[in-house]
Amino acid sequence: MSTATPSAQPSGTAFTPAQVIAALGSVQQHWNTLTLGSNPEAAIASLVAWIKTQPSFKDAGEEPGAVWATLADGQPAIFYVDRLADYAVAAPAARRVSPTRPMVPLARARALRQDAGPTSGQVLFLVNALDTVAFTPSRQADFAIAFANAGYPGVLSASSVTLENIVAAGSKPTAYFDIATHGGNGFNVYAQRDLYTLSSDTAVTADNYYQYHPEIRAAHLEYSLALLDPDTDRNLPQSIPVYAFTSAWLTQHMKFAPGAVFVNTSCFGANVYPAGKAFVSDLNAAGVGFYAGWTKSVDDLDADETDAYLIDRLLGEQIPSLNDLPKYVLQDSPPERPFQVNDILLELPKKPRDNPIRNGSDLTYDLDTSTQPKDLDTNSSKQPIADGASAKFTYIGYGTAQVVPLVPPTIAFVNVDEAAAPEPTLTISGEFSQAEGDAYITESNLPAAVALPILSWSPEQITVQLPPSAPQSGNIVVGELGVPSNLVPLTKWSGVYSLTRNYALSGDGSGSFSYSSTLNVDLRGDVHFWYQSVDGEIQVLDFEAVPMRSSTGTMTAKSGSYAGTASGGSEPPLMTTFASKGAVTLTPTATITATNGTLDNYFGIQASAMDSAAGPGCNRGSAFDFGDPDFAHYCTSIQAAASDIATCSDNRQGSSCQGNAANALPMYGTFDTVGMYGSDAVASFELELTPDYAIDVHFSPPQDPNADGVFLGSFPSVATTTWSATFGSPSFPPTGNTPALRARLAARAR
């Protein structure tokens, strides 16, 4: 709210560049004669009164974050007082950068524009590089690196917030815009209303004065100066006059991808005054879908750490060796997956932290609040008054459906259906855009990723085929508009089950018969830890052991015989021969029944259908039983059947072989632990994932309740079944599968 009645709109200009620069410099010089003390508002009011007495000015007033003024020739100017508290930090003169860098003429900047290609939008960081007391440009550089590591196309490194850089960036749509500079409200005589402006790094010079003058008259630009703290910074190099820009400048020279995210870490970027609301509204009309900013003046440490948290959770946590995000925000273990912007912003107010603030004080505050010393802060007098000295980081969203470029694809977990026809399928659960993208599996690096045929696509779930031509394990990644998701490992294990049944035959004689089976079992599944929500509880899928179609099995009988004892009858003693037919191939099946079913040369492994209460360490065979304390244990049942493993012949025309035919009859072999219920079943085949994701097999004791019985219906028998199982090292166990790892994988292929 203005403290003065603005003068009429000017009709022309008479000031030279030197006069404008001198007029703005005189304000800094007078400010240096004042003392803030414990009442900065009084010093600001004194400055406003002094400006009104000067022949170089005709009007002045105070607004949130700034003192505005109208030069004697009618041109608007703004003096930022938004970061007074920052200058209370003792800083050497070397920290302030003098503007000696060459400025790119506006015409050349426009010539640098290129036709926008098919892209989801670039990522742009702009930072005030003239004022390194109030800003730390290296942090914004780290943030840009984080986006590049995450695979975002068109990432621009952190640039100085010059007008020319803004124009050059307008060559392509921007999906994520992040700016850190001075910000504040001020009355603009040409617009005849208050405007929220941001300070640029483009100095006011004789070379560009007349070039930018039309933009001044159009209320797109203003002259500006960031005032130093007169109590501590009198010995620092003077601030120089630079141009400030409005929302009209941004929307005139930049393009925003539909639903773009605009993060304004400058002071008063989300102020509740009409000027602040108009700034946000203008950007929304230009395509911005999410706008976030601070309600009042904010310290750079608060702003940058909040920015770091937002970026870190948006991209998925980074590997410390590749960028400096861990310096600014606490990371979790295991790393969190990427999350949507609105979900992260809703979580911000819940994030307490301890950090050193100014004057050596250790204060506790929230990520969304800057608690600044009241003797150096004017926040208490600014709306919302109820917030006191606190600046809150708030956001405005215009509907997540619009936010296509910056809802990064994010995978929570994946699940394989080995029994699907005609090929196994993979269901990918997470958050995706409405528009269908691509899904891949890769065994080494992203450029070598193999596309998986998509069967269905929704914002929550994607189903793809796992054809035999593709890798059968590896990292799963979803791509949308050129942006890759986090990697989720589909882990694979290969093991060998050895099962042998030895029959001791009795009755009117004695004999033996045996057969064995070797099952080469491939298993795969998602066993990585993941987060359902931002900073929520860690989730993990239950480990399960359904055989892949690459599994193989054989059953082989050993030749045996039975010899009966002599009797008083006319027939000779019974002689029966069991002749092996060699190895019989068994086909794996992903589903088995509770009974042997038809003898069609197959084997299956499934959950033992046990509740954990019935035995130790069983996850009930459910891959979707989240929160199961026994998620790393899987209790298996095995069923194997072969219809023709040996022939039976005897000296009585096959009568002892359950038939009357003269030819030898086929014999079948089975293993069936599906009927094993109770603690024996759980203890006999418990597969346990170790902390390094290897599989340990526990037997205690091996038992097959279906083994004993009448052999071929003729001979009483007692069977002994022995079991063994071993598994090798897993392929693609969960590791640090973060966006930074994707950058390493991609670089390895180049």
XYZ file of C-alpha atoms in Angstrom:
750
model
C 0.000 0.000 0.000
C 1.504 3.303 -1.102
C 2.421 5.973 1.433
C 2.058 8.852 -1.026
C -0.330 10.064 -3.685
C 1.381 9.315 -7.018
C 1.899 12.116 -9.468
C 0.373 12.187 -12.943
C 1.685 9.984 -15.740
C 4.722 11.557 -17.472
C 4.664 12.553 -21.085
C 8.296 12.248 -22.056
C 11.890 12.022 -20.924
C 14.633 14.551 -20.516
C 17.169 12.716 -18.329
C 20.380 11.433 -19.808
C 21.806 8.043 -18.761
C 24.318 9.800 -16.522
C 21.550 11.735 -14.764
C 19.553 8.566 -14.079
C 22.613 6.763 -12.719
C 23.536 9.769 -10.571
C 20.013 10.126 -9.201
C 19.835 6.482 -8.164
C 23.346 6.615 -6.697
C 22.429 9.639 -4.588
C 19.756 7.571 -2.853
C 22.326 4.933 -1.837
C 24.675 7.648 -0.620
C 21.977 9.192 1.566
C 20.919 5.761 2.816
C 24.490 5.231 3.973
C 24.170 8.225 6.284
C 21.247 6.644 8.131
C 21.250 4.143 10.975
C 18.877 1.217 10.995
C 19.287 0.346 14.653
C 16.250 -1.462 16.008
C 13.755 0.475 13.881
C 14.390 -0.092 10.160
C 10.911 1.196 9.306
C 11.874 4.619 10.630
C 14.988 4.664 8.466
C 12.960 3.691 5.412
C 10.380 6.417 6.124
C 13.207 8.929 6.504
C 14.598 7.883 3.141
C 11.213 8.329 1.452
C 10.883 11.824 2.915
C 14.382 12.746 1.746
C 13.766 11.535 -1.824
C 10.724 13.798 -2.093
C 12.900 16.825 -1.333
C 15.401 16.114 -4.079
C 15.228 17.899 -7.430
C 16.038 14.636 -9.250
C 12.739 13.132 -8.029
C 9.125 14.200 -7.994
C 7.507 11.437 -5.876
C 8.299 8.455 -3.641
C 6.680 5.913 -1.331
C 7.193 2.643 0.498
C 5.805 -0.741 -0.538
C 6.539 -4.311 0.636
C 10.214 -4.988 -0.010
C 10.992 -1.696 -1.710
C 10.925 2.077 -1.859
C 9.551 3.337 -5.139
C 10.267 6.700 -6.700
C 9.424 8.742 -9.770
C 12.295 10.626 -11.339
C 11.854 14.302 -12.161
C 11.485 13.426 -15.837
C 8.643 11.007 -15.011
C 10.466 7.657 -15.205
C 9.895 5.017 -12.485
C 12.571 3.649 -10.161
C 12.579 1.120 -7.349
C 15.001 0.670 -4.432
C 15.014 -2.790 -2.906
C 15.135 -3.030 0.904
C 14.012 -6.673 0.894
C 17.285 -8.203 2.087
C 18.391 -5.817 4.814
C 18.939 -8.668 7.237
C 21.312 -10.405 4.845
C 23.760 -7.503 4.979
C 24.068 -7.829 8.752
C 26.424 -10.721 8.048
C 30.019 -9.562 8.109
C 31.283 -10.119 4.579
C 34.518 -9.092 2.882
C 34.349 -6.738 -0.036
C 35.517 -9.515 -2.339
C 32.147 -11.213 -1.974
C 30.482 -8.413 -3.885
C 30.975 -8.676 -7.645
C 31.573 -5.527 -9.639
C 29.754 -5.331 -13.003
C 32.708 -5.540 -15.357
C 31.325 -8.338 -17.513
C 30.303 -7.364 -21.050
C 26.573 -7.079 -21.639
C 25.033 -8.751 -24.688
C 23.036 -6.257 -26.758
C 19.323 -7.004 -26.867
C 19.324 -7.345 -30.658
C 22.001 -10.025 -30.479
C 20.146 -11.862 -27.714
C 17.048 -11.984 -29.875
C 19.145 -13.294 -32.755
C 20.243 -16.210 -30.563
C 16.686 -17.513 -30.485
C 16.128 -20.813 -32.276
C 12.895 -22.364 -33.374
C 11.505 -24.421 -30.542
C 11.782 -28.114 -31.276
C 9.698 -30.981 -29.942
C 10.530 -30.855 -26.250
C 8.722 -30.961 -22.962
C 10.406 -27.711 -22.036
C 13.743 -26.550 -20.739
C 14.839 -26.097 -17.143
C 16.110 -22.617 -16.349
C 17.842 -21.220 -13.251
C 18.490 -17.483 -13.021
C 20.339 -15.972 -10.070
C 21.515 -12.519 -9.045
C 25.265 -12.760 -9.605
C 26.001 -9.107 -8.817
C 25.042 -9.438 -5.169
C 26.825 -12.410 -3.634
C 26.152 -11.210 -0.097
C 22.443 -11.811 -0.528
C 22.754 -14.725 -2.970
C 24.959 -17.783 -3.475
C 24.975 -18.566 -7.213
C 26.896 -21.833 -6.736
C 23.810 -23.353 -5.161
C 21.679 -22.634 -8.200
C 24.450 -24.176 -10.307
C 24.158 -27.331 -8.199
C 20.409 -27.401 -8.728
C 20.853 -27.208 -12.495
C 23.331 -30.097 -12.319
C 20.743 -32.115 -10.420
C 18.205 -31.679 -13.240
C 20.818 -32.615 -15.819
C 21.744 -35.731 -13.845
C 18.078 -36.676 -13.698
C 17.937 -36.820 -17.489
C 15.883 -33.698 -18.168
C 16.458 -32.367 -21.681
C 17.333 -28.742 -22.254
C 18.759 -28.026 -18.814
C 20.494 -24.665 -18.748
C 23.200 -24.105 -16.176
C 22.503 -21.385 -13.641
C 22.784 -18.053 -15.442
C 23.061 -14.468 -14.333
C 19.618 -12.903 -14.275
C 20.293 -10.464 -17.089
C 17.615 -9.211 -19.433
C 19.603 -10.661 -22.306
C 19.656 -14.132 -20.758
C 15.901 -14.010 -20.311
C 15.420 -13.096 -23.963
C 17.806 -15.818 -25.123
C 16.037 -18.399 -22.951
C 12.804 -17.599 -24.738
C 13.915 -19.618 -27.748
C 12.183 -22.696 -26.324
C 9.356 -23.332 -23.877
C 10.439 -23.470 -20.251
C 9.025 -26.213 -18.048
C 10.794 -25.308 -14.812
C 11.776 -21.715 -14.068
C 13.670 -20.908 -10.873
C 14.785 -17.376 -10.024
C 16.706 -15.921 -7.074
C 17.093 -12.136 -6.988
C 15.720 -9.051 -5.254
C 11.961 -8.612 -5.369
C 9.448 -6.049 -4.141
C 6.379 -3.963 -4.915
C 6.346 -0.400 -6.126
C 4.091 2.153 -7.805
C 4.750 2.486 -11.521
C 3.712 5.821 -12.925
C 3.302 4.477 -16.466
C 1.077 1.591 -15.365
C -0.672 3.840 -12.815
C -0.682 0.971 -10.296
C 1.587 -1.040 -8.049
C 3.758 -3.646 -9.791
C 5.834 -6.484 -8.395
C 9.299 -6.340 -9.946
C 12.438 -8.452 -9.882
C 15.967 -7.084 -10.084
C 18.076 -8.019 -13.090
C 21.879 -8.039 -13.455
C 21.763 -5.789 -16.508
C 23.384 -2.495 -15.550
C 21.943 0.814 -16.711
C 24.552 2.134 -19.147
C 24.860 4.757 -21.834
C 25.001 1.948 -24.403
C 21.642 0.383 -23.530
C 19.760 3.349 -22.054
C 17.880 4.322 -25.202
C 17.571 0.715 -26.314
C 15.545 -0.155 -23.209
C 13.741 3.156 -22.825
C 10.643 1.957 -24.767
C 10.373 -0.954 -22.332
C 10.479 1.503 -19.426
C 7.598 3.507 -20.897
C 5.637 0.287 -21.510
C 5.923 -0.550 -17.778
C 7.896 -3.690 -18.620
C 11.096 -2.412 -16.987
C 12.099 0.025 -14.230
C 15.361 1.457 -12.984
C 16.436 -0.127 -9.723
C 19.048 -0.311 -6.993
C 19.503 -2.745 -4.092
C 20.212 -0.705 -0.957
C 22.981 -1.913 1.311
C 22.684 -1.987 5.089
C 24.138 1.373 6.210
C 25.128 -0.049 9.616
C 27.513 -2.698 8.287
C 28.167 -2.321 4.570
C 29.459 1.224 4.132
C 32.855 -0.122 3.133
C 31.527 -2.493 0.481
C 31.511 -1.477 -3.186
C 28.421 0.497 -4.033
C 25.478 -1.226 -5.665
C 25.014 -0.130 -9.238
C 21.790 0.859 -10.970
C 20.285 -2.047 -12.865
C 17.032 -2.710 -14.657
C 14.159 -4.393 -12.831
C 11.552 -6.313 -14.808
C 7.878 -7.062 -14.412
C 5.673 -10.020 -15.320
C 4.976 -8.262 -18.627
C 8.671 -8.510 -19.550
C 8.725 -12.213 -18.720
C 5.561 -13.084 -20.619
C 6.648 -10.970 -23.602
C 10.029 -12.636 -24.007
C 9.562 -16.148 -22.597
C 7.466 -19.176 -23.485
C 6.155 -21.530 -20.827
C 5.329 -25.149 -21.478
C 1.738 -25.985 -20.518
C 1.604 -26.461 -16.772
C 5.144 -25.166 -16.199
C 6.489 -24.767 -12.673
C 7.680 -21.295 -11.639
C 9.659 -21.140 -8.377
C 10.376 -17.612 -7.181
C 12.846 -17.733 -4.301
C 13.078 -13.937 -4.250
C 11.567 -11.854 -1.480
C 7.831 -11.143 -1.596
C 7.406 -13.509 -4.561
C 4.021 -14.640 -3.195
C 2.997 -11.465 -1.408
C -0.710 -11.062 -0.815
C -0.920 -7.481 -2.099
C -2.616 -6.722 -5.445
C 0.765 -6.330 -7.158
C 1.868 -9.793 -6.053
C -1.408 -11.414 -7.046
C -1.304 -9.733 -10.470
C 2.236 -11.009 -11.052
C 1.142 -14.593 -10.397
C -2.023 -14.202 -12.455
C -0.061 -12.931 -15.464
C 2.242 -15.951 -15.369
C -0.652 -18.345 -15.044
C -2.229 -16.807 -18.137
C 1.069 -17.479 -19.948
C 0.930 -21.211 -19.154
C 2.418 -21.584 -15.665
C 0.630 -24.389 -13.819
C 2.359 -24.164 -10.443
C 3.716 -20.988 -8.892
C 5.628 -21.025 -5.598
C 7.164 -18.142 -3.675
C 7.751 -16.438 -0.332
C 5.152 -14.211 1.304
C 7.695 -11.784 2.774
C 11.411 -11.054 2.930
C 13.489 -14.236 3.210
C 17.121 -15.053 3.885
C 19.070 -16.786 1.112
C 19.888 -19.812 3.302
C 16.206 -20.368 4.018
C 15.239 -19.880 0.394
C 17.958 -22.106 -1.048
C 17.453 -24.959 1.405
C 13.738 -24.901 0.723
C 14.507 -24.901 -2.997
C 16.892 -27.817 -2.493
C 14.239 -29.857 -0.696
C 11.711 -29.227 -3.474
C 14.184 -30.156 -6.216
C 15.537 -33.177 -4.375
C 12.123 -34.724 -3.835
C 11.028 -33.782 -7.366
C 13.944 -35.554 -9.006
C 14.524 -38.388 -6.568
C 17.441 -38.146 -4.200
C 20.845 -37.678 -5.706
C 24.234 -39.310 -5.314
C 26.413 -36.906 -3.264
C 29.503 -37.359 -5.433
C 27.776 -35.912 -8.486
C 26.307 -32.727 -7.032
C 25.979 -30.780 -3.821
C 22.316 -31.218 -2.986
C 23.121 -33.156 0.215
C 24.782 -29.996 1.533
C 21.434 -28.295 1.656
C 18.847 -30.926 2.524
C 18.708 -34.057 4.643
C 18.346 -37.165 2.517
C 16.746 -40.449 3.440
C 18.043 -43.983 3.142
C 17.011 -45.654 0.959
C 16.684 -42.766 -1.493
C 13.187 -41.493 -2.154
C 11.663 -41.785 -5.585
C 10.529 -38.673 -7.517
C 7.246 -37.104 -6.456
C 4.849 -34.600 -7.954
C 5.327 -30.918 -7.265
C 2.059 -30.428 -5.424
C 2.676 -33.424 -3.150
C 6.076 -32.019 -2.178
C 4.742 -28.534 -1.497
C 2.011 -29.936 0.719
C 4.688 -31.708 2.759
C 6.912 -28.646 3.234
C 5.202 -27.210 6.351
C 5.846 -30.498 8.198
C 9.636 -30.286 7.873
C 11.326 -28.989 11.050
C 15.074 -28.389 10.914
C 17.883 -26.795 12.902
C 20.266 -24.447 11.126
C 22.652 -21.638 12.011
C 21.112 -18.323 11.028
C 22.630 -14.848 11.255
C 24.525 -13.378 14.213
C 25.746 -16.792 15.341
C 22.296 -17.791 16.583
C 21.077 -21.365 16.368
C 17.353 -21.105 15.906
C 14.786 -23.797 15.193
C 12.400 -23.057 12.387
C 10.394 -24.761 9.683
C 11.361 -25.182 6.072
C 8.474 -22.923 5.121
C 9.341 -20.187 7.619
C 12.209 -17.743 7.938
C 12.496 -16.534 11.545
C 14.647 -13.446 11.236
C 15.898 -11.130 13.999
C 13.220 -8.500 14.505
C 15.726 -5.687 14.986
C 16.835 -6.082 11.362
C 13.584 -7.124 9.768
C 10.601 -5.177 8.456
C 8.480 -8.297 7.913
C 6.379 -7.726 11.028
C 4.699 -4.691 9.484
C 3.817 -6.473 6.221
C 0.754 -8.536 5.391
C -0.205 -11.075 6.573
C 0.322 -9.342 9.899
C -0.574 -12.543 11.749
C 2.600 -14.185 10.412
C 4.775 -11.652 12.213
C 8.382 -11.751 11.046
C 7.943 -15.109 9.339
C 8.102 -15.490 5.587
C 6.192 -18.515 4.380
C 6.807 -20.498 1.240
C 3.452 -21.001 -0.420
C 2.255 -22.185 -3.780
C -0.658 -21.829 -6.141
C -1.621 -24.746 -8.351
C -3.967 -24.542 -11.292
C -4.816 -28.203 -11.632
C -2.370 -31.087 -11.839
C -3.911 -32.252 -15.124
C -2.163 -29.339 -16.841
C 1.249 -30.136 -15.420
C 2.554 -32.477 -18.071
C 6.260 -31.548 -18.261
C 6.965 -31.406 -14.537
C 5.083 -34.400 -13.234
C 8.116 -36.607 -13.777
C 7.386 -40.270 -14.363
C 7.973 -42.015 -11.075
C 7.885 -45.756 -10.370
C 6.854 -46.979 -6.930
C 7.130 -50.729 -7.562
C 6.731 -53.378 -10.269
C 5.158 -56.841 -10.244
C 5.532 -59.749 -12.685
C 2.730 -62.074 -13.777
C 4.614 -65.153 -14.949
C 1.365 -66.960 -15.876
C 0.064 -64.308 -18.282
C -0.577 -65.389 -21.846
C 0.959 -65.405 -24.341
C 3.966 -63.890 -22.515
C 4.674 -62.789 -18.954
C 3.614 -59.242 -18.142
C 5.017 -56.566 -15.888
C 2.777 -54.122 -14.040
C 4.480 -50.819 -13.228
C 2.803 -48.860 -10.439
C 3.541 -45.200 -9.754
C 2.623 -41.786 -11.121
C 2.637 -41.028 -14.821
C 1.140 -38.535 -17.241
C -2.075 -39.036 -19.139
C -0.182 -39.179 -22.422
C 1.316 -42.574 -23.152
C 5.087 -42.729 -23.041
C 7.508 -45.645 -23.141
C 8.740 -48.348 -20.789
C 12.150 -49.955 -20.982
C 14.339 -52.586 -19.381
C 18.100 -52.230 -19.408
C 20.909 -54.495 -18.285
C 23.723 -51.974 -18.557
C 22.948 -48.392 -19.540
C 20.065 -46.276 -20.720
C 21.136 -45.973 -24.379
C 21.057 -49.782 -24.537
C 17.590 -49.991 -22.999
C 15.073 -52.284 -24.700
C 11.519 -51.020 -25.187
C 8.783 -53.211 -23.742
C 5.443 -53.523 -25.595
C 2.798 -51.515 -23.749
C -0.515 -53.273 -23.124
C -2.199 -50.551 -21.076
C -1.345 -47.106 -19.704
C -2.960 -45.026 -16.970
C -1.688 -42.290 -14.632
C -1.324 -44.881 -11.861
C -0.378 -48.095 -13.619
C 1.318 -49.355 -16.773
C 1.222 -52.948 -17.986
C 3.847 -54.174 -20.442
C 4.906 -57.497 -21.916
C 8.183 -59.187 -21.055
C 8.993 -60.947 -24.345
C 11.786 -63.537 -24.435
C 13.723 -61.286 -26.811
C 14.104 -58.657 -24.086
C 16.350 -58.913 -21.017
C 14.586 -60.956 -18.384
C 15.933 -58.886 -15.511
C 17.425 -55.442 -15.208
C 16.459 -51.875 -14.405
C 12.934 -50.810 -15.326
C 12.534 -47.211 -16.474
C 9.585 -45.228 -17.859
C 10.148 -42.324 -20.248
C 7.795 -39.427 -20.910
C 8.598 -36.560 -23.268
C 12.277 -37.404 -23.076
C 12.385 -37.442 -19.255
C 13.296 -40.789 -17.650
C 11.809 -42.037 -14.408
C 13.699 -43.427 -11.480
C 15.152 -46.885 -12.023
C 13.536 -49.851 -10.277
C 15.501 -53.116 -10.376
C 13.773 -56.318 -11.469
C 16.001 -58.735 -9.547
C 16.611 -62.295 -10.710
C 17.831 -65.401 -8.894
C 18.805 -68.791 -10.344
C 18.803 -71.897 -8.175
C 18.849 -75.690 -8.356
C 16.408 -77.974 -6.528
C 17.451 -81.629 -6.279
C 14.659 -84.031 -5.273
C 15.121 -87.802 -4.954
C 12.610 -90.519 -3.953
C 13.868 -94.002 -3.012
C 11.304 -96.826 -2.677
C 11.983 -99.871 -0.507
C 9.543 -102.549 -1.768
C 8.283 -105.334 0.465
C 5.538 -107.974 0.599
C 6.232 -111.508 -0.633
C 9.655 -110.416 -1.661
C 11.919 -107.356 -1.763
C 13.149 -104.816 -4.221
C 13.892 -101.157 -4.865
C 13.112 -98.387 -7.267
C 14.089 -94.727 -7.331
C 13.826 -91.614 -9.403
C 15.149 -88.079 -9.037
C 14.357 -84.650 -10.367
C 16.554 -81.638 -10.966
C 14.777 -78.284 -11.190
C 16.776 -75.350 -12.535
C 14.607 -72.549 -11.238
C 14.744 -68.904 -12.283
C 12.905 -66.444 -10.046
C 12.498 -62.691 -10.355
C 10.745 -59.907 -8.564
C 10.876 -56.395 -7.180
C 12.317 -56.383 -3.666
C 13.551 -52.789 -3.452
C 12.430 -50.458 -0.681
C 10.251 -47.533 -1.778
C 8.139 -44.680 -0.464
C 4.393 -44.492 -0.928
C 4.352 -40.741 -0.189
C 6.799 -37.884 0.275
C 8.879 -38.648 3.368
C 6.367 -41.358 4.233
C 6.901 -44.834 5.576
C 9.202 -47.195 3.734
C 7.378 -49.905 1.809
C 8.585 -53.212 0.385
C 6.879 -55.952 -1.591
C 6.785 -59.481 -0.255
C 9.369 -61.741 -1.822
C 7.754 -64.529 -3.846
C 9.118 -67.444 -5.864
C 7.079 -68.132 -8.997
C 9.211 -69.936 -11.632
C 10.025 -68.060 -14.796
C 9.469 -69.711 -18.153
C 13.207 -69.955 -18.581
C 13.256 -72.506 -15.739
C 13.927 -76.110 -16.709
C 13.414 -79.470 -15.066
C 14.039 -83.154 -15.609
C 12.938 -86.327 -13.903
C 15.004 -89.489 -14.292
C 14.295 -93.026 -13.005
C 16.925 -95.588 -12.091
C 16.451 -99.163 -13.173
C 15.222 -101.426 -10.394
C 13.695 -104.788 -9.705
C 11.532 -106.854 -7.385
C 12.102 -110.498 -6.557
C 9.365 -112.534 -4.958
C 9.957 -115.569 -2.786
C 9.233 -119.109 -3.937
C 5.803 -120.525 -3.080
C 4.164 -123.936 -3.170
C 2.212 -123.039 -6.257
C 2.922 -123.943 -9.839
C 4.136 -120.413 -10.785
C 7.797 -119.527 -10.527
C 8.844 -116.748 -8.119
C 7.717 -113.287 -9.223
C 10.382 -111.315 -11.034
C 9.602 -107.673 -11.888
C 11.904 -105.291 -13.746
C 11.738 -101.493 -13.791
C 13.641 -100.064 -16.751
C 14.529 -96.351 -16.903
C 13.494 -94.400 -19.998
C 16.093 -91.669 -19.420
C 15.569 -88.017 -18.492
C 12.046 -86.672 -19.002
C 11.754 -82.925 -19.583
C 9.485 -81.032 -17.185
C 7.850 -77.764 -18.203
C 7.571 -75.055 -15.521
C 4.146 -73.710 -14.706
C 3.366 -70.567 -12.763
C 0.156 -71.994 -11.307
C -0.347 -75.388 -9.712
C -3.363 -77.001 -8.149
C -3.801 -78.562 -4.721
C -3.669 -82.047 -6.254
C -1.370 -83.739 -8.684
C -3.757 -83.171 -11.553
C -2.929 -84.641 -14.917
C 0.487 -86.149 -15.363
C 1.706 -83.889 -18.124
C 5.421 -83.532 -17.364
C 5.447 -80.280 -15.442
C 6.656 -78.745 -12.218
C 5.534 -75.760 -10.205
C 6.565 -73.859 -7.092
C 4.110 -71.764 -5.162
C 3.370 -70.391 -1.742
C 2.631 -72.997 0.877
C -0.669 -71.254 1.654
C 0.401 -70.969 5.243
C -0.396 -68.134 7.601
C 2.602 -66.841 9.510
C 0.922 -67.886 12.738
C 1.232 -71.515 11.646
C 4.987 -71.394 11.362
C 7.967 -69.079 11.654
C 8.918 -66.651 8.914
C 6.236 -67.079 6.263
C 4.844 -64.161 4.283
C 1.652 -65.974 3.310
C 2.726 -65.899 -0.311
C 1.261 -62.465 -0.957
C 3.253 -60.031 -3.037
C 0.933 -57.189 -2.033
C 0.849 -57.644 1.709
C 2.484 -54.299 2.522
C 3.927 -53.996 5.995
C 4.348 -57.762 6.445
C 7.113 -58.332 9.019
C 8.052 -61.530 7.159
C 8.335 -59.912 3.713
C 11.794 -61.472 3.167
C 10.607 -65.049 3.795
C 8.760 -67.216 1.290
C 7.487 -70.683 2.191
C 7.197 -72.874 -0.861
C 5.324 -75.931 -2.009
C 6.629 -78.000 -4.918
C 4.714 -80.153 -7.307
C 6.347 -82.160 -10.091
C 4.932 -84.910 -12.275
C 6.219 -87.024 -15.170
C 3.991 -89.515 -16.983
C 6.568 -91.881 -18.496
C 9.833 -92.266 -16.641
C 10.223 -96.074 -16.712
C 8.603 -99.281 -17.853
C 7.413 -102.127 -15.733
C 7.528 -105.730 -16.900
C 7.266 -109.075 -15.117
C 7.257 -112.773 -15.737
C 3.487 -112.967 -15.276
C 2.323 -111.146 -18.410
C 2.321 -107.802 -16.625
C -0.118 -108.775 -13.922
C 2.107 -107.416 -11.176
C 2.491 -104.223 -13.195
C -1.265 -103.580 -12.842
C -2.133 -104.855 -16.250
C -2.597 -107.945 -18.364
C -0.776 -106.803 -21.443
C 2.302 -108.640 -22.508
C 4.128 -105.355 -23.254
C 5.916 -103.325 -20.620
C 3.718 -100.640 -19.023
C 4.792 -96.987 -18.472
C 5.417 -95.738 -14.962
C 4.966 -92.208 -13.677
C 6.821 -90.175 -11.050
C 5.544 -87.390 -8.808
C 6.559 -85.040 -6.059
C 3.792 -83.270 -4.222
C 4.274 -81.041 -1.188
C 1.120 -79.047 -1.854
C -0.657 -81.272 0.640
C 1.872 -80.477 3.349
C 0.174 -78.350 5.980
C 1.414 -77.408 9.400
C 4.821 -76.457 10.676
C 6.611 -79.173 8.683
C 5.599 -77.527 5.425
C 6.803 -74.103 6.506
C 10.091 -75.356 7.836
C 10.833 -77.657 4.917
C 11.026 -75.026 2.175
C 11.597 -71.569 3.571
C 13.403 -69.195 1.212
C 14.887 -66.193 2.965
C 16.300 -63.026 1.423
C 19.503 -62.019 3.143
C 20.421 -58.336 3.653
C 22.455 -58.450 0.434
C 19.455 -59.990 -1.412
C 20.873 -63.508 -1.741
C 18.518 -66.462 -1.082
C 19.098 -68.841 1.802
C 17.109 -72.101 1.831
C 16.046 -73.678 5.122
C 15.009 -77.376 5.513
C 13.768 -78.683 8.853
C 12.974 -81.520 8.354
C 12.596 -82.655 4.700
C 9.372 -84.574 4.493
C 6.974 -85.692 1.771
C 3.712 -87.006 3.243
C 2.587 -88.290 -0.174
C 5.612 -90.530 -0.713
C 4.525 -93.611 1.231
C 1.844 -95.899 -0.080
C 1.307 -98.927 -2.263
C 3.802 -98.881 -5.087
C 1.932 -99.481 -8.362
C -0.928 -100.871 -6.329
C 0.915 -104.209 -5.891
C 3.843 -103.789 -3.599
C 3.798 -102.343 -0.088
C 6.470 -99.651 -0.037
C 8.230 -97.176 2.168
C 9.663 -94.134 0.426
C 12.420 -91.836 1.561
C 12.548 -88.413 -0.056
C 15.583 -86.157 0.130
C 15.731 -82.519 -0.884
C 18.394 -79.898 -1.470
C 18.406 -76.434 -2.942
C 21.027 -73.765 -3.603
C 20.791 -70.331 -5.183
C 23.499 -68.235 -6.754
C 24.089 -64.513 -6.433
C 21.223 -62.269 -7.562
C 21.380 -60.164 -10.682
C 20.282 -56.522 -10.345
C 19.754 -56.443 -6.595
C 18.556 -53.091 -5.238
C 21.335 -50.510 -5.023
C 21.577 -46.743 -5.188
C 19.292 -46.532 -8.220
C 18.938 -42.750 -8.232
C 18.754 -40.209 -11.048
C 22.456 -39.559 -10.706
C 23.123 -43.230 -11.353
C 21.212 -42.874 -14.615
C 23.666 -40.187 -15.654
C 26.548 -42.549 -14.953
C 24.926 -45.327 -16.944
C 24.311 -43.026 -19.883
C 27.844 -41.655 -19.770
C 29.271 -45.170 -19.777
C 27.652 -45.817 -23.152
C 29.189 -42.746 -24.800
